[in-house]
Every structure is written in structure tokens, then in C-alpha cells.
Amino acid sequence: QSALTQPRSVSGSPGQSVTISCTGTSSDVGGYNYVSWYQQNPGKAPKLMIYDVTKRPSGVPDRFSGSKSGNTASLTISGLQAEDEADYYCCSYAGSYIHYVFGTGTKVTVL
Amino acid sequence: QVQLVQSGAEVKKPGASVKVSCRASGYTFTTYYMHWVRQAPGQGLEWMGIINPSGGSTSYAQNFQGRITMTRDTSTSTFYMELSSLRSDDTAVYYCTRQAEVGTYYTVNWGQGTLVTVSS
């Protein structure tokens, strides 16, 4: 099972919006509404930011939003802040045989 | 509150096995599935497998089939992940991470991670 494809890096100035794509197949991203997004800071465990494509856990700022179209899911960070600089990973359920697959990861840089 | 406390760092030689533990507290142990995820240095996250603590059934990622065993001890609320025939590219931080709620397909709580170094 191949990892989901994410851009290696994205960047933006404070206050701008950035979008991270996560491309899979009809067997994972396109087949289920079970895409989640995790933020990871250096040396730390990942933190859930989005689940079930569009839902945001309590405590996650509403500038984080998720969406999906076909086999590609996206995470958008609106009103970028310095504290958003981190690595971001998507993860998709992929059925009862493969189960789960992570994305390749994207480094977000705040300029 | 939910806590997942993992065992300490390990150094192993190629060909050896390693067993990482994850002690859970703050919730009913048998209710929520536990995932294991690893991250090689400077690399991305890799899903390894999942265990149902109620009956002990497991499912493993294809990349680890034949080398991985996930178990649990309900008497101590502890999960275990054992990886055998270690290679240098198994050097990574290994995480346990708990299913968020019953029937969900994401995790919220993570252990602190266990660094496993494979070196001759």
C-alpha cells in the first residue's frame, strides 16, 4: 500500500491561507469519508486537527478546515499564525484489508 | 484523563526482536482499539497495525506481516508490540495511539513514543 501523496512543503505569510492536498485512490481517500489530519511539532507526538474529512475536535481553532473532492482531501489553514508552523499528515481509512494509510507529510512554514 | 505511557528507548542488533509496551489508564481498557504507528528519523508516519483489546484480535499492515505481533494484558491494562528480525531501517520512534471513540476511524490520544535503534 503506497502512502498518500502530499506536497513536501507549503508556506505563507502570517494572515494568509494555505492549503495542503492529500491525494489517494478510490480505495482509500475516495472510498470513505474517514480522512483525518494530524499536526506534528518536532520531537512531539502528532495532534489530531481534523477527522471524518471536515470535523474539528474541540480546542482546535476554526481557522483549520478540511474538505474532499474525489480522491483528494485538503486541509486549509486560514489566517496563518506562527504557531501553525509544523508538519502535517493526512490519514485515510482504506478498508478492512489495508486498514489505514498515512500521507507523506507536508512541512508548513510561516514566512 | 486518558494516559498512554510507553516503555523506554531500546537498542537492538540486526536480527533481534524488540517488544514495546504501552500502559493505558483513565478509561475502560477493553472498549477502544489501539493502533501502533512508527516514524523513522526525518521520515513520515507509518501505520503498523491495530488490536481489539476486548478479544485480542489484530490486523497488521502488509509491510509487517510475519514480523509483528500485537498483544494486550487486560490485568495490567498494557498493550505490547513486538517486532522481530530487526533491520537498520526499523530504527524509528514507535507510538501507540488510541481509537477516539467506539466505531470511529481516527485517534486522539498518543503515547510519548519509544525510540528503537537497530545497530550492529
mmCIF file with all atom_site columns, C-alpha atoms in Angstrom:
data_model
loop_
_atom_site.group_PDB
_atom_site.id
_atom_site.type_symbol
_atom_site.label_atom_id
_atom_site.label_alt_id
_atom_site.label_comp_id
_atom_site.label_asym_id
_atom_site.label_entity_id
_atom_site.label_seq_id
_atom_site.pdbx_PDB_ins_code
_atom_site.Cartn_x
_atom_site.Cartn_y
_atom_site.Cartn_z
_atom_site.occupancy
_atom_site.B_iso_or_equiv
_atom_site.pdbx_formal_charge
_atom_site.auth_seq_id
_atom_site.auth_comp_id
_atom_site.auth_asym_id
_atom_site.auth_atom_id
_atom_site.pdbx_PDB_model_num
ATOM 1   C CA . GLN A 1 1   ? 0.000   0.000   0.000  1.00 0.00 ? 1   GLN A CA 1
ATOM 2   C CA . SER A 1 2   ? 1.511   3.313   -1.065 1.00 0.00 ? 2   SER A CA 1
ATOM 3   C CA . ALA A 1 3   ? 1.425   6.373   1.107  1.00 0.00 ? 3   ALA A CA 1
ATOM 4   C CA . LEU A 1 4   ? -0.998  9.133   0.224  1.00 0.00 ? 4   LEU A CA 1
ATOM 5   C CA . THR A 1 5   ? 0.662   11.942  -1.722 1.00 0.00 ? 5   THR A CA 1
ATOM 6   C CA . GLN A 1 6   ? 1.147   15.325  -0.084 1.00 0.00 ? 6   GLN A CA 1
ATOM 7   C CA . PRO A 1 7   ? 3.293   18.278  -1.183 1.00 0.00 ? 7   PRO A CA 1
ATOM 8   C CA . ARG A 1 8   ? 6.619   18.277  0.587  1.00 0.00 ? 8   ARG A CA 1
ATOM 9   C CA . SER A 1 9   ? 6.205   21.851  1.772  1.00 0.00 ? 9   SER A CA 1
ATOM 10  C CA . VAL A 1 10  ? 3.902   24.860  1.669  1.00 0.00 ? 10  VAL A CA 1
ATOM 11  C CA . SER A 1 11  ? 4.490   28.327  3.015  1.00 0.00 ? 11  SER A CA 1
ATOM 12  C CA . GLY A 1 12  ? 2.643   31.550  3.649  1.00 0.00 ? 12  GLY A CA 1
ATOM 13  C CA . SER A 1 13  ? 2.864   34.833  5.454  1.00 0.00 ? 13  SER A CA 1
ATOM 14  C CA . PRO A 1 14  ? 1.000   35.466  8.685  1.00 0.00 ? 14  PRO A CA 1
ATOM 15  C CA . GLY A 1 15  ? -2.665  36.041  7.974  1.00 0.00 ? 15  GLY A CA 1
ATOM 16  C CA . GLN A 1 16  ? -2.615  34.274  4.626  1.00 0.00 ? 16  GLN A CA 1
ATOM 17  C CA . SER A 1 17  ? -4.277  30.966  3.816  1.00 0.00 ? 17  SER A CA 1
ATOM 18  C CA . VAL A 1 18  ? -2.515  27.779  2.809  1.00 0.00 ? 18  VAL A CA 1
ATOM 19  C CA . THR A 1 19  ? -3.974  24.527  1.551  1.00 0.00 ? 19  THR A CA 1
ATOM 20  C CA . ILE A 1 20  ? -2.387  21.103  1.799  1.00 0.00 ? 20  ILE A CA 1
ATOM 21  C CA . SER A 1 21  ? -3.564  18.394  -0.575 1.00 0.00 ? 21  SER A CA 1
ATOM 22  C CA . CYS A 1 22  ? -3.667  14.682  0.127  1.00 0.00 ? 22  CYS A CA 1
ATOM 23  C CA . THR A 1 23  ? -4.117  12.501  -2.930 1.00 0.00 ? 23  THR A CA 1
ATOM 24  C CA . GLY A 1 24  ? -5.014  8.839   -2.761 1.00 0.00 ? 24  GLY A CA 1
ATOM 25  C CA . THR A 1 25  ? -7.201  6.457   -4.700 1.00 0.00 ? 25  THR A CA 1
ATOM 26  C CA . SER A 1 26  ? -10.783 5.278   -4.802 1.00 0.00 ? 26  SER A CA 1
ATOM 27  C CA . SER A 1 27  ? -9.732  2.553   -2.349 1.00 0.00 ? 27  SER A CA 1
ATOM 28  C CA . ASP A 1 28  ? -8.842  4.980   0.395  1.00 0.00 ? 28  ASP A CA 1
ATOM 29  C CA . VAL A 1 29  ? -9.493  8.743   0.277  1.00 0.00 ? 29  VAL A CA 1
ATOM 30  C CA . GLY A 1 30  ? -12.116 8.484   -2.452 1.00 0.00 ? 30  GLY A CA 1
ATOM 31  C CA . GLY A 1 31  ? -13.848 5.472   -0.981 1.00 0.00 ? 31  GLY A CA 1
ATOM 32  C CA . TYR A 1 32  ? -14.502 6.592   2.574  1.00 0.00 ? 32  TYR A CA 1
ATOM 33  C CA . ASN A 1 33  ? -15.276 9.798   4.469  1.00 0.00 ? 33  ASN A CA 1
ATOM 34  C CA . TYR A 1 34  ? -12.675 8.860   7.050  1.00 0.00 ? 34  TYR A CA 1
ATOM 35  C CA . VAL A 1 35  ? -9.806  11.224  6.395  1.00 0.00 ? 35  VAL A CA 1
ATOM 36  C CA . SER A 1 36  ? -8.070  12.747  9.374  1.00 0.00 ? 36  SER A CA 1
ATOM 37  C CA . TRP A 1 37  ? -5.303  15.310  9.671  1.00 0.00 ? 37  TRP A CA 1
ATOM 38  C CA . TYR A 1 38  ? -2.544  15.487  12.279 1.00 0.00 ? 38  TYR A CA 1
ATOM 39  C CA . GLN A 1 39  ? -0.163  18.267  13.219 1.00 0.00 ? 39  GLN A CA 1
ATOM 40  C CA . GLN A 1 40  ? 3.270   17.295  14.476 1.00 0.00 ? 40  GLN A CA 1
ATOM 41  C CA . ASN A 1 41  ? 5.862   19.537  16.060 1.00 0.00 ? 41  ASN A CA 1
ATOM 42  C CA . PRO A 1 42  ? 9.499   18.438  16.290 1.00 0.00 ? 42  PRO A CA 1
ATOM 43  C CA . GLY A 1 43  ? 10.040  15.739  18.873 1.00 0.00 ? 43  GLY A CA 1
ATOM 44  C CA . LYS A 1 44  ? 6.360   15.558  19.751 1.00 0.00 ? 44  LYS A CA 1
ATOM 45  C CA . ALA A 1 45  ? 3.557   13.100  19.129 1.00 0.00 ? 45  ALA A CA 1
ATOM 46  C CA . PRO A 1 46  ? 1.038   14.013  16.446 1.00 0.00 ? 46  PRO A CA 1
ATOM 47  C CA . LYS A 1 47  ? -2.049  16.012  17.370 1.00 0.00 ? 47  LYS A CA 1
ATOM 48  C CA . LEU A 1 48  ? -5.451  15.492  15.744 1.00 0.00 ? 48  LEU A CA 1
ATOM 49  C CA . MET A 1 49  ? -6.664  18.563  13.851 1.00 0.00 ? 49  MET A CA 1
ATOM 50  C CA . ILE A 1 50  ? -9.460  17.257  11.591 1.00 0.00 ? 50  ILE A CA 1
ATOM 51  C CA . TYR A 1 51  ? -11.388 13.985  11.490 1.00 0.00 ? 51  TYR A CA 1
ATOM 52  C CA . ASP A 1 52  ? -14.012 12.481  9.200  1.00 0.00 ? 52  ASP A CA 1
ATOM 53  C CA . VAL A 1 53  ? -12.864 14.838  6.411  1.00 0.00 ? 53  VAL A CA 1
ATOM 54  C CA . THR A 1 54  ? -14.398 18.027  7.795  1.00 0.00 ? 54  THR A CA 1
ATOM 55  C CA . LYS A 1 55  ? -14.896 17.765  11.563 1.00 0.00 ? 55  LYS A CA 1
ATOM 56  C CA . ARG A 1 56  ? -12.802 19.684  14.014 1.00 0.00 ? 56  ARG A CA 1
ATOM 57  C CA . PRO A 1 57  ? -12.128 18.416  17.566 1.00 0.00 ? 57  PRO A CA 1
ATOM 58  C CA . SER A 1 58  ? -12.879 20.765  20.404 1.00 0.00 ? 58  SER A CA 1
ATOM 59  C CA . GLY A 1 59  ? -9.951  23.021  21.113 1.00 0.00 ? 59  GLY A CA 1
ATOM 60  C CA . VAL A 1 60  ? -8.733  23.162  17.511 1.00 0.00 ? 60  VAL A CA 1
ATOM 61  C CA . PRO A 1 61  ? -9.002  26.709  16.132 1.00 0.00 ? 61  PRO A CA 1
ATOM 62  C CA . ASP A 1 62  ? -11.660 27.230  13.479 1.00 0.00 ? 62  ASP A CA 1
ATOM 63  C CA . ARG A 1 63  ? -9.036  28.515  11.056 1.00 0.00 ? 63  ARG A CA 1
ATOM 64  C CA . PHE A 1 64  ? -8.351  24.838  10.363 1.00 0.00 ? 64  PHE A CA 1
ATOM 65  C CA . SER A 1 65  ? -10.799 23.254  7.921  1.00 0.00 ? 65  SER A CA 1
ATOM 66  C CA . GLY A 1 66  ? -10.969 20.093  5.862  1.00 0.00 ? 66  GLY A CA 1
ATOM 67  C CA . SER A 1 67  ? -12.597 19.079  2.616  1.00 0.00 ? 67  SER A CA 1
ATOM 68  C CA . LYS A 1 68  ? -12.555 16.352  -0.005 1.00 0.00 ? 68  LYS A CA 1
ATOM 69  C CA . SER A 1 69  ? -13.166 16.064  -3.716 1.00 0.00 ? 69  SER A CA 1
ATOM 70  C CA . GLY A 1 70  ? -12.882 12.699  -5.382 1.00 0.00 ? 70  GLY A CA 1
ATOM 71  C CA . ASN A 1 71  ? -9.617  11.044  -4.385 1.00 0.00 ? 71  ASN A CA 1
ATOM 72  C CA . THR A 1 72  ? -8.077  14.214  -2.943 1.00 0.00 ? 72  THR A CA 1
ATOM 73  C CA . ALA A 1 73  ? -8.593  15.596  0.550  1.00 0.00 ? 73  ALA A CA 1
ATOM 74  C CA . SER A 1 74  ? -7.417  19.030  1.612  1.00 0.00 ? 74  SER A CA 1
ATOM 75  C CA . LEU A 1 75  ? -6.539  20.848  4.804  1.00 0.00 ? 75  LEU A CA 1
ATOM 76  C CA . THR A 1 76  ? -6.813  24.625  4.739  1.00 0.00 ? 76  THR A CA 1
ATOM 77  C CA . ILE A 1 77  ? -5.298  26.894  7.326  1.00 0.00 ? 77  ILE A CA 1
ATOM 78  C CA . SER A 1 78  ? -6.837  30.352  7.147  1.00 0.00 ? 78  SER A CA 1
ATOM 79  C CA . GLY A 1 79  ? -5.293  33.326  8.891  1.00 0.00 ? 79  GLY A CA 1
ATOM 80  C CA . LEU A 1 80  ? -1.942  31.577  9.218  1.00 0.00 ? 80  LEU A CA 1
ATOM 81  C CA . GLN A 1 81  ? -0.168  32.093  12.522 1.00 0.00 ? 81  GLN A CA 1
ATOM 82  C CA . ALA A 1 82  ? 3.419   31.497  13.564 1.00 0.00 ? 82  ALA A CA 1
ATOM 83  C CA . GLU A 1 83  ? 2.334   28.666  15.859 1.00 0.00 ? 83  GLU A CA 1
ATOM 84  C CA . ASP A 1 84  ? 0.923   26.780  12.854 1.00 0.00 ? 84  ASP A CA 1
ATOM 85  C CA . GLU A 1 85  ? 4.435   26.067  11.599 1.00 0.00 ? 85  GLU A CA 1
ATOM 86  C CA . ALA A 1 86  ? 4.714   22.282  11.843 1.00 0.00 ? 86  ALA A CA 1
ATOM 87  C CA . ASP A 1 87  ? 4.477   19.066  9.851  1.00 0.00 ? 87  ASP A CA 1
ATOM 88  C CA . TYR A 1 88  ? 1.029   17.925  8.793  1.00 0.00 ? 88  TYR A CA 1
ATOM 89  C CA . TYR A 1 89  ? -0.057  14.402  7.884  1.00 0.00 ? 89  TYR A CA 1
ATOM 90  C CA . CYS A 1 90  ? -3.275  13.133  6.406  1.00 0.00 ? 90  CYS A CA 1
ATOM 91  C CA . CYS A 1 91  ? -4.527  9.657   7.181  1.00 0.00 ? 91  CYS A CA 1
ATOM 92  C CA . SER A 1 92  ? -7.274  7.677   5.494  1.00 0.00 ? 92  SER A CA 1
ATOM 93  C CA . TYR A 1 93  ? -9.138  4.508   6.286  1.00 0.00 ? 93  TYR A CA 1
ATOM 94  C CA . ALA A 1 94  ? -8.618  2.095   3.397  1.00 0.00 ? 94  ALA A CA 1
ATOM 95  C CA . GLY A 1 95  ? -10.938 -0.809  4.052  1.00 0.00 ? 95  GLY A CA 1
ATOM 96  C CA . SER A 1 96  ? -10.754 -3.942  6.137  1.00 0.00 ? 96  SER A CA 1
ATOM 97  C CA . TYR A 1 97  ? -7.652  -5.347  4.383  1.00 0.00 ? 97  TYR A CA 1
ATOM 98  C CA . ILE A 1 98  ? -5.290  -2.360  4.191  1.00 0.00 ? 98  ILE A CA 1
ATOM 99  C CA . HIS A 1 99  ? -6.941  -0.560  7.077  1.00 0.00 ? 99  HIS A CA 1
ATOM 100 C CA . TYR A 1 100 ? -5.108  2.762   7.281  1.00 0.00 ? 100 TYR A CA 1
ATOM 101 C CA . VAL A 1 101 ? -2.608  4.731   5.246  1.00 0.00 ? 101 VAL A CA 1
ATOM 102 C CA . PHE A 1 102 ? -0.817  7.975   6.083  1.00 0.00 ? 102 PHE A CA 1
ATOM 103 C CA . GLY A 1 103 ? 0.205   10.742  3.767  1.00 0.00 ? 103 GLY A CA 1
ATOM 104 C CA . THR A 1 104 ? 3.831   11.574  3.017  1.00 0.00 ? 104 THR A CA 1
ATOM 105 C CA . GLY A 1 105 ? 3.682   14.689  5.178  1.00 0.00 ? 105 GLY A CA 1
ATOM 106 C CA . THR A 1 106 ? 3.864   18.413  4.499  1.00 0.00 ? 106 THR A CA 1
ATOM 107 C CA . LYS A 1 107 ? 6.014   20.980  6.231  1.00 0.00 ? 107 LYS A CA 1
ATOM 108 C CA . VAL A 1 108 ? 4.185   24.267  6.728  1.00 0.00 ? 108 VAL A CA 1
ATOM 109 C CA . THR A 1 109 ? 6.450   27.293  7.008  1.00 0.00 ? 109 THR A CA 1
ATOM 110 C CA . VAL A 1 110 ? 5.223   30.672  8.193  1.00 0.00 ? 110 VAL A CA 1
ATOM 111 C CA . LEU A 1 111 ? 7.304   33.310  6.453  1.00 0.00 ? 111 LEU A CA 1
ATOM 112 C CA . GLN B 2 1   ? -7.864  11.653  31.760 1.00 0.00 ? 1   GLN B CA 1
ATOM 113 C CA . VAL B 2 2   ? -6.581  9.190   29.185 1.00 0.00 ? 2   VAL B CA 1
ATOM 114 C CA . GLN B 2 3   ? -2.884  8.431   29.523 1.00 0.00 ? 3   GLN B CA 1
ATOM 115 C CA . LEU B 2 4   ? -0.706  6.173   27.404 1.00 0.00 ? 4   LEU B CA 1
ATOM 116 C CA . VAL B 2 5   ? 2.739   5.587   28.872 1.00 0.00 ? 5   VAL B CA 1
ATOM 117 C CA . GLN B 2 6   ? 5.251   3.720   26.763 1.00 0.00 ? 6   GLN B CA 1
ATOM 118 C CA . SER B 2 7   ? 8.385   1.851   27.705 1.00 0.00 ? 7   SER B CA 1
ATOM 119 C CA . GLY B 2 8   ? 11.813  3.345   27.360 1.00 0.00 ? 8   GLY B CA 1
ATOM 120 C CA . ALA B 2 9   ? 14.254  3.511   24.488 1.00 0.00 ? 9   ALA B CA 1
ATOM 121 C CA . GLU B 2 10  ? 15.815  0.306   23.179 1.00 0.00 ? 10  GLU B CA 1
ATOM 122 C CA . VAL B 2 11  ? 18.989  -0.518  21.265 1.00 0.00 ? 11  VAL B CA 1
ATOM 123 C CA . LYS B 2 12  ? 18.949  -3.782  19.354 1.00 0.00 ? 12  LYS B CA 1
ATOM 124 C CA . LYS B 2 13  ? 21.229  -5.619  16.960 1.00 0.00 ? 13  LYS B CA 1
ATOM 125 C CA . PRO B 2 14  ? 20.086  -6.591  13.480 1.00 0.00 ? 14  PRO B CA 1
ATOM 126 C CA . GLY B 2 15  ? 18.125  -9.821  13.546 1.00 0.00 ? 15  GLY B CA 1
ATOM 127 C CA . ALA B 2 16  ? 16.956  -9.357  17.124 1.00 0.00 ? 16  ALA B CA 1
ATOM 128 C CA . SER B 2 17  ? 13.431  -8.648  18.364 1.00 0.00 ? 17  SER B CA 1
ATOM 129 C CA . VAL B 2 18  ? 12.032  -5.755  20.343 1.00 0.00 ? 18  VAL B CA 1
ATOM 130 C CA . LYS B 2 19  ? 8.911   -5.565  22.488 1.00 0.00 ? 19  LYS B CA 1
ATOM 131 C CA . VAL B 2 20  ? 7.459   -2.128  23.217 1.00 0.00 ? 20  VAL B CA 1
ATOM 132 C CA . SER B 2 21  ? 4.798   -1.655  25.872 1.00 0.00 ? 21  SER B CA 1
ATOM 133 C CA . CYS B 2 22  ? 2.029   0.924   26.219 1.00 0.00 ? 22  CYS B CA 1
ATOM 134 C CA . ARG B 2 23  ? 0.289   1.174   29.588 1.00 0.00 ? 23  ARG B CA 1
ATOM 135 C CA . ALA B 2 24  ? -3.181  2.686   29.371 1.00 0.00 ? 24  ALA B CA 1
ATOM 136 C CA . SER B 2 25  ? -5.095  4.456   32.105 1.00 0.00 ? 25  SER B CA 1
ATOM 137 C CA . GLY B 2 26  ? -8.046  6.796   32.568 1.00 0.00 ? 26  GLY B CA 1
ATOM 138 C CA . TYR B 2 27  ? -10.619 4.766   30.646 1.00 0.00 ? 27  TYR B CA 1
ATOM 139 C CA . THR B 2 28  ? -12.096 1.283   30.302 1.00 0.00 ? 28  THR B CA 1
ATOM 140 C CA . PHE B 2 29  ? -9.259  -0.687  28.768 1.00 0.00 ? 29  PHE B CA 1
ATOM 141 C CA . THR B 2 30  ? -11.318 -3.141  26.730 1.00 0.00 ? 30  THR B CA 1
ATOM 142 C CA . THR B 2 31  ? -13.501 -0.554  24.982 1.00 0.00 ? 31  THR B CA 1
ATOM 143 C CA . TYR B 2 32  ? -11.193 1.145   22.498 1.00 0.00 ? 32  TYR B CA 1
ATOM 144 C CA . TYR B 2 33  ? -8.951  -0.278  19.792 1.00 0.00 ? 33  TYR B CA 1
ATOM 145 C CA . MET B 2 34  ? -5.252  0.564   19.945 1.00 0.00 ? 34  MET B CA 1
ATOM 146 C CA . HIS B 2 35  ? -3.153  1.414   16.900 1.00 0.00 ? 35  HIS B CA 1
ATOM 147 C CA . TRP B 2 36  ? 0.613   1.325   16.536 1.00 0.00 ? 36  TRP B CA 1
ATOM 148 C CA . VAL B 2 37  ? 2.370   3.853   14.307 1.00 0.00 ? 37  VAL B CA 1
ATOM 149 C CA . ARG B 2 38  ? 6.061   4.391   13.690 1.00 0.00 ? 38  ARG B CA 1
ATOM 150 C CA . GLN B 2 39  ? 8.232   7.216   12.395 1.00 0.00 ? 39  GLN B CA 1
ATOM 151 C CA . ALA B 2 40  ? 11.761  6.738   11.123 1.00 0.00 ? 40  ALA B CA 1
ATOM 152 C CA . PRO B 2 41  ? 14.168  9.639   11.705 1.00 0.00 ? 41  PRO B CA 1
ATOM 153 C CA . GLY B 2 42  ? 13.236  12.556  9.471  1.00 0.00 ? 42  GLY B CA 1
ATOM 154 C CA . GLN B 2 43  ? 10.514  10.499  7.800  1.00 0.00 ? 43  GLN B CA 1
ATOM 155 C CA . GLY B 2 44  ? 6.735   10.329  7.852  1.00 0.00 ? 44  GLY B CA 1
ATOM 156 C CA . LEU B 2 45  ? 4.243   8.365   9.889  1.00 0.00 ? 45  LEU B CA 1
ATOM 157 C CA . GLU B 2 46  ? 3.627   4.715   9.051  1.00 0.00 ? 46  GLU B CA 1
ATOM 158 C CA . TRP B 2 47  ? 0.616   2.748   10.260 1.00 0.00 ? 47  TRP B CA 1
ATOM 159 C CA . MET B 2 48  ? 1.628   -0.656  11.598 1.00 0.00 ? 48  MET B CA 1
ATOM 160 C CA . GLY B 2 49  ? -1.486  -2.332  12.904 1.00 0.00 ? 49  GLY B CA 1
ATOM 161 C CA . ILE B 2 50  ? -4.413  -2.413  15.281 1.00 0.00 ? 50  ILE B CA 1
ATOM 162 C CA . ILE B 2 51  ? -5.590  -4.551  18.187 1.00 0.00 ? 51  ILE B CA 1
ATOM 163 C CA . ASN B 2 52  ? -9.014  -5.023  19.692 1.00 0.00 ? 52  ASN B CA 1
ATOM 164 C CA . PRO B 2 53  ? -8.392  -5.207  23.427 1.00 0.00 ? 53  PRO B CA 1
ATOM 165 C CA . SER B 2 54  ? -11.669 -6.985  24.072 1.00 0.00 ? 54  SER B CA 1
ATOM 166 C CA . GLY B 2 55  ? -10.855 -10.233 22.288 1.00 0.00 ? 55  GLY B CA 1
ATOM 167 C CA . GLY B 2 56  ? -7.263  -9.609  21.278 1.00 0.00 ? 56  GLY B CA 1
ATOM 168 C CA . SER B 2 57  ? -7.897  -9.787  17.522 1.00 0.00 ? 57  SER B CA 1
ATOM 169 C CA . THR B 2 58  ? -5.348  -7.996  15.396 1.00 0.00 ? 58  THR B CA 1
ATOM 170 C CA . SER B 2 59  ? -4.806  -6.647  11.906 1.00 0.00 ? 59  SER B CA 1
ATOM 171 C CA . TYR B 2 60  ? -1.383  -5.753  10.591 1.00 0.00 ? 60  TYR B CA 1
ATOM 172 C CA . ALA B 2 61  ? -0.125  -3.632  7.731  1.00 0.00 ? 61  ALA B CA 1
ATOM 173 C CA . GLN B 2 62  ? 1.161   -5.708  4.834  1.00 0.00 ? 62  GLN B CA 1
ATOM 174 C CA . ASN B 2 63  ? 4.678   -4.315  5.284  1.00 0.00 ? 63  ASN B CA 1
ATOM 175 C CA . PHE B 2 64  ? 4.962   -6.018  8.678  1.00 0.00 ? 64  PHE B CA 1
ATOM 176 C CA . GLN B 2 65  ? 3.137   -9.286  8.088  1.00 0.00 ? 65  GLN B CA 1
ATOM 177 C CA . GLY B 2 66  ? 5.109   -12.154 9.564  1.00 0.00 ? 66  GLY B CA 1
ATOM 178 C CA . ARG B 2 67  ? 7.334   -9.920  11.703 1.00 0.00 ? 67  ARG B CA 1
ATOM 179 C CA . ILE B 2 68  ? 4.899   -8.170  14.012 1.00 0.00 ? 68  ILE B CA 1
ATOM 180 C CA . THR B 2 69  ? 2.827   -9.338  16.945 1.00 0.00 ? 69  THR B CA 1
ATOM 181 C CA . MET B 2 70  ? 0.453   -7.147  18.928 1.00 0.00 ? 70  MET B CA 1
ATOM 182 C CA . THR B 2 71  ? -0.881  -8.371  22.239 1.00 0.00 ? 71  THR B CA 1
ATOM 183 C CA . ARG B 2 72  ? -2.537  -6.989  25.338 1.00 0.00 ? 72  ARG B CA 1
ATOM 184 C CA . ASP B 2 73  ? -2.694  -7.821  29.016 1.00 0.00 ? 73  ASP B CA 1
ATOM 185 C CA . THR B 2 74  ? -6.069  -6.876  30.446 1.00 0.00 ? 74  THR B CA 1
ATOM 186 C CA . SER B 2 75  ? -4.889  -7.480  34.007 1.00 0.00 ? 75  SER B CA 1
ATOM 187 C CA . THR B 2 76  ? -2.357  -4.645  33.747 1.00 0.00 ? 76  THR B CA 1
ATOM 188 C CA . SER B 2 77  ? -4.087  -2.541  31.049 1.00 0.00 ? 77  SER B CA 1
ATOM 189 C CA . THR B 2 78  ? -0.996  -2.808  28.891 1.00 0.00 ? 78  THR B CA 1
ATOM 190 C CA . PHE B 2 79  ? -0.540  -3.221  25.170 1.00 0.00 ? 79  PHE B CA 1
ATOM 191 C CA . TYR B 2 80  ? 2.530   -4.725  23.550 1.00 0.00 ? 80  TYR B CA 1
ATOM 192 C CA . MET B 2 81  ? 4.019   -4.517  20.078 1.00 0.00 ? 81  MET B CA 1
ATOM 193 C CA . GLU B 2 82  ? 6.779   -6.966  19.215 1.00 0.00 ? 82  GLU B CA 1
ATOM 194 C CA . LEU B 2 83  ? 8.778   -6.655  16.014 1.00 0.00 ? 83  LEU B CA 1
ATOM 195 C CA . SER B 2 84  ? 11.192  -9.398  15.027 1.00 0.00 ? 84  SER B CA 1
ATOM 196 C CA . SER B 2 85  ? 14.048  -9.832  12.541 1.00 0.00 ? 85  SER B CA 1
ATOM 197 C CA . LEU B 2 86  ? 15.006  -6.234  13.055 1.00 0.00 ? 86  LEU B CA 1
ATOM 198 C CA . ARG B 2 87  ? 16.849  -4.354  10.323 1.00 0.00 ? 87  ARG B CA 1
ATOM 199 C CA . SER B 2 88  ? 18.559  -0.983  10.365 1.00 0.00 ? 88  SER B CA 1
ATOM 200 C CA . ASP B 2 89  ? 15.558  0.580   8.651  1.00 0.00 ? 89  ASP B CA 1
ATOM 201 C CA . ASP B 2 90  ? 13.385  -0.395  11.604 1.00 0.00 ? 90  ASP B CA 1
ATOM 202 C CA . THR B 2 91  ? 15.125  2.357   13.551 1.00 0.00 ? 91  THR B CA 1
ATOM 203 C CA . ALA B 2 92  ? 12.245  4.636   14.443 1.00 0.00 ? 92  ALA B CA 1
ATOM 204 C CA . VAL B 2 93  ? 10.054  6.105   17.123 1.00 0.00 ? 93  VAL B CA 1
ATOM 205 C CA . TYR B 2 94  ? 7.153   3.772   17.805 1.00 0.00 ? 94  TYR B CA 1
ATOM 206 C CA . TYR B 2 95  ? 3.853   5.180   19.058 1.00 0.00 ? 95  TYR B CA 1
ATOM 207 C CA . CYS B 2 96  ? 0.703   3.639   20.466 1.00 0.00 ? 96  CYS B CA 1
ATOM 208 C CA . THR B 2 97  ? -2.408  5.689   19.768 1.00 0.00 ? 97  THR B CA 1
ATOM 209 C CA . ARG B 2 98  ? -5.962  5.002   20.899 1.00 0.00 ? 98  ARG B CA 1
ATOM 210 C CA . GLN B 2 99  ? -9.135  4.930   18.857 1.00 0.00 ? 99  GLN B CA 1
ATOM 211 C CA . ALA B 2 100 ? -11.046 8.107   19.685 1.00 0.00 ? 100 ALA B CA 1
ATOM 212 C CA . GLU B 2 101 ? -14.488 6.610   20.286 1.00 0.00 ? 101 GLU B CA 1
ATOM 213 C CA . VAL B 2 102 ? -16.126 3.281   19.524 1.00 0.00 ? 102 VAL B CA 1
ATOM 214 C CA . GLY B 2 103 ? -16.772 2.992   15.814 1.00 0.00 ? 103 GLY B CA 1
ATOM 215 C CA . THR B 2 104 ? -14.503 5.857   14.824 1.00 0.00 ? 104 THR B CA 1
ATOM 216 C CA . TYR B 2 105 ? -11.681 5.835   12.327 1.00 0.00 ? 105 TYR B CA 1
ATOM 217 C CA . TYR B 2 106 ? -9.212  8.236   13.907 1.00 0.00 ? 106 TYR B CA 1
ATOM 218 C CA . THR B 2 107 ? -7.160  8.523   17.073 1.00 0.00 ? 107 THR B CA 1
ATOM 219 C CA . VAL B 2 108 ? -6.734  11.274  19.600 1.00 0.00 ? 108 VAL B CA 1
ATOM 220 C CA . ASN B 2 109 ? -4.529  10.076  22.433 1.00 0.00 ? 109 ASN B CA 1
ATOM 221 C CA . TRP B 2 110 ? -0.919  9.167   21.762 1.00 0.00 ? 110 TRP B CA 1
ATOM 222 C CA . GLY B 2 111 ? 1.841   7.702   23.862 1.00 0.00 ? 111 GLY B CA 1
ATOM 223 C CA . GLN B 2 112 ? 5.060   9.644   24.219 1.00 0.00 ? 112 GLN B CA 1
ATOM 224 C CA . GLY B 2 113 ? 6.837   7.392   21.750 1.00 0.00 ? 113 GLY B CA 1
ATOM 225 C CA . THR B 2 114 ? 9.593   4.815   22.139 1.00 0.00 ? 114 THR B CA 1
ATOM 226 C CA . LEU B 2 115 ? 12.830  5.143   20.194 1.00 0.00 ? 115 LEU B CA 1
ATOM 227 C CA . VAL B 2 116 ? 14.101  1.828   18.889 1.00 0.00 ? 116 VAL B CA 1
ATOM 228 C CA . THR B 2 117 ? 17.588  1.919   17.435 1.00 0.00 ? 117 THR B CA 1
ATOM 229 C CA . VAL B 2 118 ? 18.821  -1.023  15.379 1.00 0.00 ? 118 VAL B CA 1
ATOM 230 C CA . SER B 2 119 ? 22.576  -1.031  15.043 1.00 0.00 ? 119 SER B CA 1
ATOM 231 C CA . SER B 2 120 ? 25.388  -3.531  14.991 1.00 0.00 ? 120 SER B CA 1
#
